[in-house]
Amino acid sequence: MAAPQPESKFIELKPFSDEMIVSMGPQHPSTHGVLRLELKLDGEIVRDAIPHIGYLHRCFEKHSENLNYQQIIPFTDRMDYIAAMNMNWGFCLAVEELLATDEKKFSGVPERGEYLRVLIGELNRIGSHLLSFGTYGMDLGAFTPFLYAFRDREKILLLFEKICGARLTYNYIRVGGVSRDTPPGFIDEVKEFIDYFEPQIDKYNALLTANRIFIERTAKVAVMDTEMAINYGVTGPNLRGAGLQWDLRRDEPYSIYDRFDFDVPVGKDIPELGVVAGDCWNRYKVRMDEMKQSIQIIRQILESGLPNGPIQAEMKAVRPPKGEIFSRSEAPRGELGFYIVSDGTPKPVRLKAKSPCFTALSALQELSRGLMVADIIAIIGSIDIVMGEVDR
Amino acid sequence: MRHYLSNIYLGVYTALVGMRITFKQLLQPSVTHQYPYDRSFEQKKNIREIPKGYRGKLHNRIEDCIGCKKCEMICPVDCITIATQKLPKGERLWDSMNVVHLKDRTEIVGNIEGAEKPAPNTAVTIQTRDNRTVAVASEEIANVVERKPVIFYLDQFDIDMSLCMYCGLCTEVCPTECLIMFDNLSDGIEYSTFDRTDLIYEFAKPEMYEQPTDESTEAEAAD
């Protein structure tokens, strides 16, 4: 199935037709930020839906050309603000890969730093999926899961506040390590949280995932098969929800992910529930299952214990050698890529961020054709976009 | 028809399963704090304690600032403005104070009497700015920030907190650790104003240099 080419940028109406154009957003509570959808409606059937983006554009890429590598890290926080740790990490990985091309400049991240990165990154993945789960329930009319999800996310944010000093824009992971060591008692608190949180996921599954009304609302809606997902470049939980088992943490392990044992959950056809792989329900369910896998990774870290040693590699200044790099990492919403061109100065010549939300949003137009207006809400929630990352 | 009826049954049944979970939650204590009105959580310290090392409002202990401008350079949003005048070569105003980090994550600002790097198994006395003497054992000390000579007059040290993005990079590069971020509720977080210009904090104190008596005593104390 090839992606259809839209004839023009804006929708054109035939005169005297029954169709009409409705602008959904940018101030719509269910568009998860400032997304404007131009809907061409025939009654309640959506004939076409064109996303208009750019309301949250902050010139991250151009701005980065005037900043040092250290100074760019706080700006990556503001891309995907739900999972800012993973954004920091993705950027630092790219800079470290670029630094590693010259062996004299960089000898690798210390063990303790790597362990802390994985611990924090997986905690942030749980926090991000919790927000996705909570708001998805609220979009579809279930208010209670939202409150439960935010209550539990608050516990993660408190942990982050203790380790890095901020609730949302962490600026924690640095080139060559992390910025602060764990405060006393932090590991016990993480363990306490994990022990509390693991049974909660089953509760949430009983509350929302298995709810028949929720299943009726999301099953077989906007089916994205594997081929379409690959054609659009969709990654992350949306791709895995379509049925393809692809996770960078397992298939191209970066950092120390090859030391941990975890499954990659994928979407499946379940006839008794009436769901098919690649529909909204499966995309949602993959996130719920991924939280369990993240807990499993954190448990393995806690069992082996954090190694002692430095948290930050010894380096004078971040000054990568001349060259270019494209590095990718598995953020909660998909593969986050950073393309950096360096000319040997402390500032990048060009920086490009490949956002997973942007590619997921590009599939919205094809997914939503022929469905009802109410299903648009279900699709946007299920592909789980953050406009801060789409627009950058 | 059978499918339709079973759907209704399942819809009611799964909703009741969810209701059971919410009913159990109903019997548990509430986690919400009515924050601006109910401030009892500060005393109880149960859930919403502001942790140590929180990145709140910036503050500069101007007496210890050596005017190196490292914070101005690292700031990604240029919210710090510094203007300095260099003293004649070889002269200095005074030395900045030591910052002693203890292992229980408390900090003491003051001059260590004697050697800056204390020998093990000794009692260390620290003279703070308000002339208090604090004694700690050298085992409790995690690290000590060394004294640096102040060789600049600071004419201007402004921080525009309306621009600040709270990344904390400036506090990390500060060589004397005089630039700090408050990590308590009253100083670090609750400082909203009605006028945006009130958020520009001017830390430079020119009168610091004008009193010759104070300067000489400070210089003596530093020596």
Coordinates of C-alpha atoms in Angstrom, one line a residue:
Chain A
M1 CA 0.0 0.0 0.0
A2 CA 1.7 3.2 -1.2
A3 CA 1.1 6.4 0.6
P4 CA -1.4 8.6 -1.3
Q5 CA -0.2 11.9 -2.4
P6 CA -2.4 14.9 -1.4
E7 CA -3.1 17.1 -4.4
S8 CA -2.8 20.4 -2.5
K9 CA -1.8 21.6 0.8
F10 CA -5.2 22.8 1.8
I11 CA -8.6 21.1 1.3
E12 CA -10.7 22.3 -1.6
L13 CA -14.4 22.0 -1.5
K14 CA -16.6 21.5 -4.6
P15 CA -19.4 24.0 -4.8
F16 CA -22.9 23.0 -3.7
S17 CA -21.6 19.9 -1.9
D18 CA -22.7 18.6 1.5
E19 CA -19.2 18.5 2.7
M20 CA -17.9 21.0 5.1
I21 CA -14.6 22.0 6.6
V22 CA -14.1 22.0 10.4
S23 CA -11.0 23.2 12.1
M24 CA -10.2 21.0 15.1
G25 CA -7.8 22.6 17.4
P26 CA -5.3 24.2 18.1
Q27 CA -7.0 24.7 21.4
H28 CA -8.7 21.3 21.6
P29 CA -8.1 19.5 24.8
S30 CA -7.8 16.1 23.1
T31 CA -5.1 17.1 20.5
H32 CA -2.4 16.8 23.2
G33 CA -1.0 20.3 22.6
V34 CA -1.4 22.8 19.9
L35 CA -2.2 20.6 16.9
R36 CA -4.7 21.9 14.4
L37 CA -6.5 19.4 12.2
E38 CA -8.4 20.6 9.1
L39 CA -11.2 18.1 8.8
K40 CA -13.3 17.7 5.6
L41 CA -16.5 16.2 6.9
D42 CA -19.4 14.6 5.2
G43 CA -21.9 14.5 8.0
E44 CA -19.9 12.8 10.7
I45 CA -17.7 10.9 8.3
V46 CA -14.2 12.3 8.0
R47 CA -13.2 12.4 4.3
D48 CA -9.9 14.0 4.9
A49 CA -7.9 15.3 7.9
I50 CA -4.8 17.4 7.3
P51 CA -2.7 18.2 10.4
H52 CA -1.3 21.7 10.5
I53 CA 1.7 22.0 12.8
G54 CA 4.1 24.7 13.8
Y55 CA 2.2 26.4 16.6
L56 CA 4.9 25.3 19.1
H57 CA 7.9 25.9 16.8
R58 CA 10.9 27.3 18.8
C59 CA 13.7 27.0 16.3
F60 CA 15.5 24.4 18.3
E61 CA 17.7 23.3 15.4
K62 CA 18.8 26.8 14.3
H63 CA 19.2 28.0 17.9
S64 CA 21.5 25.1 18.6
E65 CA 24.0 26.3 16.0
N66 CA 24.7 29.2 18.3
L67 CA 25.1 27.2 21.5
N68 CA 27.8 25.0 23.0
Y69 CA 27.0 21.3 23.2
Q70 CA 26.5 21.6 27.0
Q71 CA 24.1 24.4 26.5
I72 CA 22.0 22.5 24.0
I73 CA 21.0 19.8 26.5
P74 CA 18.5 22.0 28.4
F75 CA 16.8 22.7 25.1
T76 CA 16.4 19.0 24.3
D77 CA 14.4 18.8 27.6
R78 CA 11.9 21.0 25.9
M79 CA 11.4 18.8 22.9
D80 CA 9.5 15.8 24.4
Y81 CA 8.9 17.3 27.8
I82 CA 7.1 14.2 29.0
A83 CA 10.2 12.1 28.6
A84 CA 13.0 14.7 28.9
M85 CA 15.5 12.2 30.3
N86 CA 15.4 10.2 27.1
M87 CA 15.7 13.3 25.0
N88 CA 18.8 14.3 27.0
W89 CA 20.1 10.8 26.5
G90 CA 19.5 10.7 22.8
F91 CA 21.4 14.0 22.3
C92 CA 24.3 13.0 24.5
L93 CA 24.6 9.7 22.8
A94 CA 25.0 11.5 19.5
V95 CA 27.7 13.8 20.8
E96 CA 29.5 10.9 22.5
E97 CA 29.5 8.9 19.3
L98 CA 31.0 11.9 17.5
L99 CA 33.6 12.4 20.3
A100 CA 34.5 8.7 20.1
T101 CA 35.6 9.0 16.5
D102 CA 38.7 10.6 18.1
E103 CA 39.9 8.2 20.7
K104 CA 42.1 10.8 22.5
K105 CA 39.1 13.0 23.4
F106 CA 36.7 10.5 24.9
S107 CA 37.1 7.1 26.4
G108 CA 33.5 6.2 27.2
V109 CA 30.9 6.8 29.9
P110 CA 31.8 5.3 33.3
E111 CA 29.9 2.2 34.5
R112 CA 27.9 3.9 37.2
G113 CA 26.9 6.7 34.8
E114 CA 25.6 4.1 32.3
Y115 CA 23.6 2.3 35.0
L116 CA 22.1 5.6 36.3
R117 CA 21.2 6.5 32.7
V118 CA 19.3 3.2 32.1
L119 CA 17.6 3.5 35.5
I120 CA 16.5 7.0 35.0
G121 CA 15.6 6.4 31.3
E122 CA 13.4 3.5 32.1
L123 CA 11.7 5.3 35.0
N124 CA 11.0 8.2 32.6
R125 CA 9.6 5.7 30.1
I126 CA 7.1 4.5 32.7
G127 CA 6.2 8.1 33.5
S128 CA 5.7 8.8 29.8
H129 CA 3.5 5.7 29.2
L130 CA 1.5 6.5 32.3
L131 CA 0.7 9.9 31.0
S132 CA -0.2 8.4 27.6
F133 CA -2.5 5.8 29.4
G134 CA -4.1 8.4 31.6
T135 CA -4.9 10.9 28.9
Y136 CA -6.0 8.3 26.5
G137 CA -8.6 7.1 29.0
M138 CA -9.7 10.7 29.5
D139 CA -10.0 11.4 25.8
L140 CA -12.4 8.5 25.4
G141 CA -14.5 9.4 28.4
A142 CA -12.9 7.5 31.3
F143 CA -11.8 10.1 33.9
T144 CA -10.6 7.9 36.7
P145 CA -7.5 6.3 35.0
F146 CA -6.2 9.8 34.4
L147 CA -6.2 10.6 38.1
Y148 CA -4.6 7.3 39.0
A149 CA -1.9 7.7 36.3
F150 CA -1.1 11.2 37.5
R151 CA -0.9 10.0 41.1
D152 CA 1.7 7.4 40.2
R153 CA 3.5 9.7 37.7
E154 CA 3.9 12.1 40.6
K155 CA 5.9 9.5 42.5
I156 CA 8.3 9.2 39.6
L157 CA 8.6 13.0 39.3
L158 CA 9.4 13.1 43.0
L159 CA 12.2 10.7 42.5
F160 CA 13.5 12.8 39.6
E161 CA 13.3 15.9 41.7
K162 CA 15.5 14.3 44.3
I163 CA 18.1 13.1 41.9
C164 CA 18.3 16.1 39.5
G165 CA 16.5 19.0 41.1
A166 CA 13.7 19.5 38.6
R167 CA 10.3 18.0 37.9
L168 CA 10.0 18.3 34.2
T169 CA 13.1 19.8 32.5
Y170 CA 15.8 17.7 34.0
N171 CA 19.0 18.6 32.3
Y172 CA 20.4 15.5 34.0
I173 CA 22.2 13.4 31.4
R174 CA 25.4 15.1 30.3
V175 CA 27.9 14.4 27.6
G176 CA 30.1 11.7 29.2
G177 CA 27.9 10.8 32.1
V178 CA 25.2 12.3 34.4
S179 CA 25.3 15.5 36.4
R180 CA 24.6 14.3 39.9
D181 CA 25.1 11.1 41.9
T182 CA 22.2 9.5 43.7
P183 CA 21.1 11.1 47.0
P184 CA 21.1 8.9 50.1
G185 CA 18.2 6.5 50.1
F186 CA 17.4 7.0 46.5
I187 CA 17.8 3.3 45.5
D188 CA 15.5 2.2 48.3
E189 CA 12.9 4.7 47.2
V190 CA 13.1 3.4 43.6
K191 CA 12.6 -0.1 44.9
E192 CA 9.7 1.0 47.0
F193 CA 8.1 2.6 44.0
I194 CA 8.7 -0.5 41.8
D195 CA 7.1 -2.7 44.4
Y196 CA 4.2 -0.4 44.7
F197 CA 3.7 0.1 41.0
E198 CA 3.9 -3.4 39.6
P199 CA 0.5 -4.5 40.9
Q200 CA -1.0 -1.2 39.9
I201 CA -0.5 -2.1 36.2
D202 CA -2.8 -5.1 36.6
K203 CA -5.3 -2.8 38.3
Y204 CA -5.2 -0.4 35.4
N205 CA -5.6 -3.3 32.9
A206 CA -8.7 -4.3 34.8
L207 CA -9.9 -0.8 35.0
L208 CA -9.5 0.4 31.4
T209 CA -7.7 -2.2 29.1
A210 CA -10.3 -4.9 29.6
N211 CA -13.2 -2.6 29.8
R212 CA -15.7 -3.7 27.0
I213 CA -16.8 -0.1 26.3
F214 CA -13.2 0.9 25.9
I215 CA -12.5 -2.1 23.6
E216 CA -15.5 -1.3 21.5
R217 CA -14.3 2.2 21.1
T218 CA -10.8 1.3 20.0
A219 CA -10.8 -2.2 18.5
K220 CA -10.4 -2.3 14.7
V221 CA -10.2 1.5 14.6
A222 CA -7.5 3.0 12.3
V223 CA -5.7 -0.3 11.6
M224 CA -2.0 0.5 10.7
D225 CA -0.5 -2.7 9.3
T226 CA 3.3 -3.3 9.4
E227 CA 3.8 -2.3 5.8
M228 CA 2.1 1.1 6.2
A229 CA 4.0 1.7 9.4
I230 CA 7.3 1.1 7.7
N231 CA 6.3 3.2 4.7
Y232 CA 5.6 6.1 6.9
G233 CA 8.7 5.6 9.0
V234 CA 6.6 5.1 12.2
T235 CA 8.6 3.7 15.1
G236 CA 8.3 2.9 18.7
P237 CA 5.1 1.5 20.3
N238 CA 3.1 2.4 17.2
L239 CA 5.3 0.1 15.1
R240 CA 5.3 -2.6 17.7
G241 CA 1.5 -2.2 18.0
A242 CA 1.3 -3.0 14.3
G243 CA 3.0 -6.3 15.0
L244 CA 6.7 -5.9 14.1
Q245 CA 9.0 -6.8 16.9
W246 CA 11.6 -4.0 16.5
D247 CA 13.2 -2.3 19.5
L248 CA 16.5 -0.5 19.3
R249 CA 17.2 -1.5 22.9
R250 CA 17.2 -5.1 21.9
D251 CA 18.1 -5.1 18.2
E252 CA 20.8 -2.5 18.1
P253 CA 21.7 -2.2 21.8
Y254 CA 23.2 1.1 22.8
S255 CA 24.5 2.0 26.3
I256 CA 24.3 -1.2 28.4
Y257 CA 21.0 -2.5 27.2
D258 CA 22.6 -5.8 26.0
R259 CA 23.1 -6.8 29.7
F260 CA 19.4 -6.8 30.5
D261 CA 16.8 -9.4 29.8
F262 CA 13.5 -8.1 28.6
D263 CA 10.8 -8.8 26.1
V264 CA 9.6 -6.6 23.3
P265 CA 5.8 -6.6 23.5
V266 CA 4.0 -6.5 20.1
G267 CA 0.4 -6.1 19.0
K268 CA -1.6 -9.3 18.3
D269 CA -4.9 -10.3 16.9
I270 CA -7.1 -11.4 19.7
P271 CA -10.4 -12.7 18.3
E272 CA -12.2 -13.1 21.6
L273 CA -11.7 -9.4 22.3
G274 CA -12.3 -8.5 18.7
V275 CA -9.0 -6.6 18.3
V276 CA -6.6 -6.8 15.4
A277 CA -2.8 -6.0 15.3
G278 CA -2.2 -2.3 14.5
D279 CA -5.5 -0.9 15.8
C280 CA -5.8 1.7 18.4
W281 CA -6.3 -0.9 21.2
N282 CA -3.1 -2.7 20.3
R283 CA -1.0 0.5 20.2
Y284 CA -2.3 1.3 23.6
K285 CA -1.8 -2.2 25.0
V286 CA 1.9 -2.2 23.9
R287 CA 2.5 0.8 26.1
M288 CA 0.9 -1.0 29.1
D289 CA 3.1 -4.0 28.5
E290 CA 6.2 -1.9 28.0
M291 CA 5.8 -0.5 31.5
K292 CA 6.1 -4.0 32.9
Q293 CA 9.3 -4.6 30.8
S294 CA 10.7 -1.3 32.1
I295 CA 10.1 -2.5 35.6
Q296 CA 11.9 -5.7 34.8
I297 CA 14.9 -3.8 33.6
I298 CA 14.9 -1.6 36.7
R299 CA 14.6 -4.7 38.9
Q300 CA 17.7 -6.2 37.2
I301 CA 19.6 -3.0 37.9
L302 CA 18.5 -3.0 41.6
E303 CA 19.4 -6.7 42.0
S304 CA 22.9 -6.3 40.5
G305 CA 23.3 -3.0 42.4
L306 CA 24.8 0.2 41.0
P307 CA 28.6 -0.2 40.5
N308 CA 30.8 2.2 42.5
G309 CA 32.9 4.7 40.7
P310 CA 32.7 8.0 38.9
I311 CA 29.5 9.2 37.3
Q312 CA 31.1 11.5 34.7
A313 CA 33.9 10.9 32.3
E314 CA 36.9 13.1 32.8
M315 CA 36.9 15.6 29.9
K316 CA 38.1 19.2 29.7
A317 CA 35.7 20.6 27.1
V318 CA 33.2 19.1 24.7
R319 CA 34.8 19.8 21.4
P320 CA 34.1 17.0 19.0
P321 CA 36.4 16.4 16.0
K322 CA 35.5 17.4 12.5
G323 CA 32.8 15.1 11.1
E324 CA 29.2 14.2 11.1
I325 CA 27.1 11.6 12.9
F326 CA 23.6 10.3 12.9
S327 CA 22.7 8.5 16.1
R328 CA 19.4 7.1 17.3
S329 CA 18.0 5.9 20.5
E330 CA 14.7 4.4 21.7
A331 CA 12.7 7.1 23.3
P332 CA 9.3 6.2 24.8
R333 CA 7.6 7.5 21.6
G334 CA 9.9 5.9 19.1
E335 CA 13.3 6.2 17.6
L336 CA 14.8 9.6 18.3
G337 CA 17.6 10.5 16.0
F338 CA 20.1 13.3 16.1
Y339 CA 22.2 14.4 13.1
I340 CA 25.1 16.6 14.1
V341 CA 27.7 18.2 11.8
S342 CA 30.8 19.4 13.6
D343 CA 33.7 21.5 12.3
G344 CA 35.8 21.0 15.3
T345 CA 34.5 24.0 17.2
P346 CA 32.5 23.8 20.5
K347 CA 29.3 24.6 18.6
P348 CA 27.6 22.4 16.0
V349 CA 27.5 23.6 12.4
R350 CA 24.2 21.8 11.9
L351 CA 21.9 19.9 14.2
K352 CA 18.9 18.0 13.1
A353 CA 16.5 16.1 15.3
K354 CA 14.5 13.3 13.9
S355 CA 11.3 13.2 15.9
P356 CA 9.3 10.0 16.3
C357 CA 6.1 12.0 16.9
F358 CA 6.4 13.8 13.7
T359 CA 6.5 10.6 11.6
A360 CA 3.6 9.2 13.6
L361 CA 1.6 12.3 13.0
S362 CA 2.2 12.0 9.3
A363 CA 0.3 8.7 9.2
L364 CA -2.7 10.4 10.8
Q365 CA -4.2 11.5 7.5
E366 CA -4.4 8.1 6.0
L367 CA -5.5 6.5 9.2
S368 CA -8.4 8.8 9.8
R369 CA -10.0 8.7 6.3
G370 CA -13.5 7.3 6.3
L371 CA -13.9 7.2 10.1
M372 CA -16.1 9.2 12.4
V373 CA -15.0 12.5 14.1
A374 CA -15.0 10.8 17.5
D375 CA -12.5 8.3 16.2
I376 CA -10.0 11.0 15.4
I377 CA -9.7 11.6 19.1
A378 CA -9.0 7.9 19.6
I379 CA -6.3 7.9 16.9
I380 CA -4.5 10.9 18.2
G381 CA -4.5 9.5 21.7
S382 CA -3.3 6.1 20.5
I383 CA -0.3 7.4 18.4
D384 CA 0.6 9.4 21.5
I385 CA 2.1 12.6 20.1
V386 CA 3.7 15.4 22.0
M387 CA 3.6 18.7 20.1
G388 CA 6.7 20.0 21.7
E389 CA 8.6 17.2 19.8
V390 CA 6.7 17.5 16.6
D391 CA 7.4 21.2 16.2
R392 CA 10.7 21.4 18.1
Chain B
M1 CA -28.2 -10.8 18.4
R2 CA -26.3 -13.0 20.7
H3 CA -23.2 -10.9 20.1
Y4 CA -25.2 -7.8 20.9
L5 CA -26.5 -9.1 24.2
S6 CA -23.1 -10.5 25.3
N7 CA -21.6 -7.1 24.5
I8 CA -24.1 -5.5 26.9
Y9 CA -23.4 -8.0 29.5
L10 CA -19.6 -7.6 29.2
G11 CA -19.9 -3.9 29.1
V12 CA -21.8 -3.9 32.4
Y13 CA -19.6 -6.6 34.0
T14 CA -16.2 -5.0 33.1
A15 CA -17.5 -1.6 34.2
L16 CA -18.4 -3.2 37.6
V17 CA -14.9 -4.6 37.8
G18 CA -13.6 -1.1 37.4
M19 CA -16.0 0.2 39.9
R20 CA -14.7 -2.2 42.5
I21 CA -11.2 -0.8 42.0
T22 CA -12.4 2.7 42.3
F23 CA -14.5 1.8 45.4
K24 CA -11.4 0.4 47.1
Q25 CA -9.6 3.6 46.3
L26 CA -12.4 5.6 47.9
L27 CA -11.6 4.1 51.3
Q28 CA -7.9 5.1 51.1
P29 CA -6.7 8.5 52.3
S30 CA -6.5 11.3 49.7
V31 CA -3.1 12.1 48.2
T32 CA -4.1 15.7 47.1
H33 CA -2.8 18.7 48.9
Q34 CA -4.7 22.0 48.6
Y35 CA -1.4 23.6 48.3
P36 CA -1.7 27.4 48.6
Y37 CA -4.3 27.1 51.3
D38 CA -3.3 24.0 53.2
R39 CA 0.4 24.2 53.9
S40 CA 0.5 21.6 56.6
F41 CA 2.6 19.3 54.3
E42 CA 5.6 21.4 55.0
Q43 CA 5.6 20.4 58.6
K44 CA 4.4 16.9 58.1
K45 CA 7.0 16.3 55.4
N46 CA 5.0 13.4 54.1
I47 CA 4.9 13.6 50.4
R48 CA 5.6 17.0 49.0
E49 CA 8.9 17.9 50.7
I50 CA 11.1 20.0 48.5
P51 CA 14.2 17.9 48.2
K52 CA 17.7 19.1 48.8
G53 CA 19.3 20.3 45.6
Y54 CA 16.1 21.5 44.0
R55 CA 16.7 24.0 41.3
G56 CA 14.9 27.1 42.4
K57 CA 15.6 30.8 42.3
L58 CA 19.2 31.9 41.7
H59 CA 21.1 33.7 44.4
N60 CA 24.6 35.1 44.5
R61 CA 26.6 35.6 47.7
I62 CA 28.2 38.7 46.2
E63 CA 31.1 38.9 48.8
D64 CA 32.5 35.6 47.5
C65 CA 31.9 36.3 43.8
I66 CA 35.3 36.7 42.0
G67 CA 33.7 38.1 38.8
C68 CA 35.1 35.3 36.5
K69 CA 32.0 35.5 34.3
K70 CA 31.9 31.8 33.8
C71 CA 28.1 31.8 34.6
E72 CA 27.5 34.5 32.1
M73 CA 29.2 32.5 29.4
I74 CA 27.5 29.2 30.1
C75 CA 24.0 30.6 30.5
P76 CA 22.0 29.3 27.4
V77 CA 19.5 32.2 27.6
D78 CA 21.8 35.0 28.6
C79 CA 19.9 36.0 31.8
I80 CA 23.0 37.0 33.7
T81 CA 24.7 40.4 33.1
I82 CA 28.0 41.1 34.7
A83 CA 30.2 44.3 34.5
T84 CA 33.5 44.3 36.3
Q85 CA 36.6 46.5 36.7
K86 CA 39.9 44.9 37.1
L87 CA 42.2 45.9 40.0
P88 CA 45.8 47.0 39.3
K89 CA 48.1 44.1 38.8
G90 CA 49.1 42.3 42.0
E91 CA 46.3 43.8 44.1
R92 CA 43.3 42.0 45.5
L93 CA 40.4 43.0 47.6
W94 CA 40.0 39.9 49.7
D95 CA 39.6 36.1 49.3
S96 CA 36.4 34.3 48.8
M97 CA 35.2 32.0 51.6
N98 CA 35.5 28.3 51.7
V99 CA 32.4 26.2 51.2
V100 CA 32.6 23.0 53.2
H101 CA 30.5 20.2 52.0
L102 CA 29.7 17.6 54.6
K103 CA 28.9 14.0 53.9
D104 CA 25.3 14.4 55.1
R105 CA 24.9 16.9 52.2
T106 CA 24.9 20.0 54.3
E107 CA 27.1 23.0 53.4
I108 CA 28.9 25.4 55.7
V109 CA 30.1 28.7 54.2
G110 CA 33.1 30.0 56.1
N111 CA 36.8 30.1 56.3
I112 CA 38.6 27.0 57.6
E113 CA 41.2 28.0 60.2
G114 CA 44.5 26.6 59.4
A115 CA 45.2 24.5 56.3
E116 CA 42.5 24.4 53.7
K117 CA 42.9 20.7 53.2
P118 CA 42.6 19.4 56.8
A119 CA 44.5 16.4 57.9
P120 CA 42.6 13.3 58.8
N121 CA 41.3 12.7 62.4
T122 CA 41.4 16.3 63.4
A123 CA 38.7 18.8 64.4
V124 CA 38.2 21.5 61.9
T125 CA 37.0 25.0 63.0
I126 CA 35.2 27.1 60.5
Q127 CA 34.7 30.8 60.9
T128 CA 31.5 31.9 59.2
R129 CA 30.7 35.3 57.9
D130 CA 28.5 36.3 60.9
N131 CA 31.5 35.4 63.2
R132 CA 30.1 32.1 64.4
T133 CA 32.6 29.2 64.9
V134 CA 31.5 25.8 63.7
A135 CA 33.6 22.7 64.6
V136 CA 33.4 19.6 62.5
A137 CA 35.4 16.4 62.4
S138 CA 37.5 16.1 59.3
E139 CA 35.9 12.7 58.5
E140 CA 32.6 14.3 58.0
I141 CA 33.9 16.6 55.3
A142 CA 33.2 15.4 51.7
N143 CA 35.0 18.2 49.9
V144 CA 36.1 21.8 50.4
V145 CA 35.9 24.6 47.8
E146 CA 39.1 26.5 48.0
R147 CA 39.5 30.2 48.5
K148 CA 40.0 32.4 45.5
P149 CA 41.3 36.0 45.4
V150 CA 38.8 38.7 44.4
I151 CA 40.6 40.8 41.8
F152 CA 37.6 42.5 40.2
Y153 CA 35.3 45.2 41.3
L154 CA 31.7 44.0 40.5
D155 CA 29.8 47.0 39.2
Q156 CA 26.9 45.0 38.0
F157 CA 25.6 41.5 38.6
D158 CA 22.0 41.2 37.4
I159 CA 20.0 38.0 37.0
D160 CA 16.8 38.2 35.1
M161 CA 14.7 35.5 36.6
S162 CA 12.0 35.9 34.0
L163 CA 14.4 34.6 31.4
C164 CA 16.0 31.9 33.5
M165 CA 15.3 28.3 32.4
Y166 CA 16.5 26.7 35.6
C167 CA 19.0 24.5 33.9
G168 CA 21.5 25.0 36.8
L169 CA 24.5 25.1 34.5
C170 CA 25.7 28.4 36.0
T171 CA 25.8 26.9 39.5
E172 CA 27.9 24.0 38.3
V173 CA 30.6 26.1 36.7
C174 CA 30.9 28.6 39.6
P175 CA 34.4 28.2 41.0
T176 CA 33.6 29.5 44.5
E177 CA 30.1 28.1 44.7
C178 CA 28.7 31.6 45.5
L179 CA 26.0 31.3 42.9
I180 CA 23.4 29.0 44.3
M181 CA 19.9 27.9 43.6
F182 CA 17.5 28.1 46.6
D183 CA 16.0 24.7 47.4
N184 CA 13.3 25.8 49.8
L185 CA 9.8 26.7 49.2
S186 CA 9.7 30.3 50.4
D187 CA 13.0 31.5 48.8
G188 CA 13.3 29.2 45.8
I189 CA 9.8 28.8 44.5
E190 CA 7.3 31.3 45.8
Y191 CA 8.7 34.6 44.4
S192 CA 6.0 35.5 41.9
T193 CA 5.5 39.3 41.4
F194 CA 2.9 41.5 39.7
D195 CA 5.6 43.4 37.8
R196 CA 8.0 41.7 35.5
T197 CA 10.8 44.2 36.2
D198 CA 10.7 43.0 39.8
L199 CA 12.1 39.7 38.6
I200 CA 15.5 41.3 37.7
Y201 CA 17.6 40.8 40.8
E202 CA 20.6 43.1 41.2
F203 CA 23.2 41.5 43.4
A204 CA 26.1 44.0 43.0
K205 CA 26.8 46.0 46.1
P206 CA 29.1 49.0 45.3
E207 CA 29.1 50.1 49.0
M208 CA 30.9 46.8 49.7
Y209 CA 34.1 48.5 48.4
E210 CA 33.5 52.0 49.7
Q211 CA 34.0 51.5 53.4
P212 CA 37.8 51.4 54.0
T213 CA 37.4 50.2 57.5
D214 CA 35.3 47.2 56.5
E215 CA 37.7 46.4 53.7
S216 CA 40.8 46.4 55.8
T217 CA 39.1 44.2 58.4
E218 CA 37.9 41.8 55.7
A219 CA 41.4 41.8 54.2
E220 CA 42.9 41.0 57.6
A221 CA 40.4 38.3 58.2
A222 CA 41.3 36.8 54.9
D223 CA 45.0 36.9 55.6

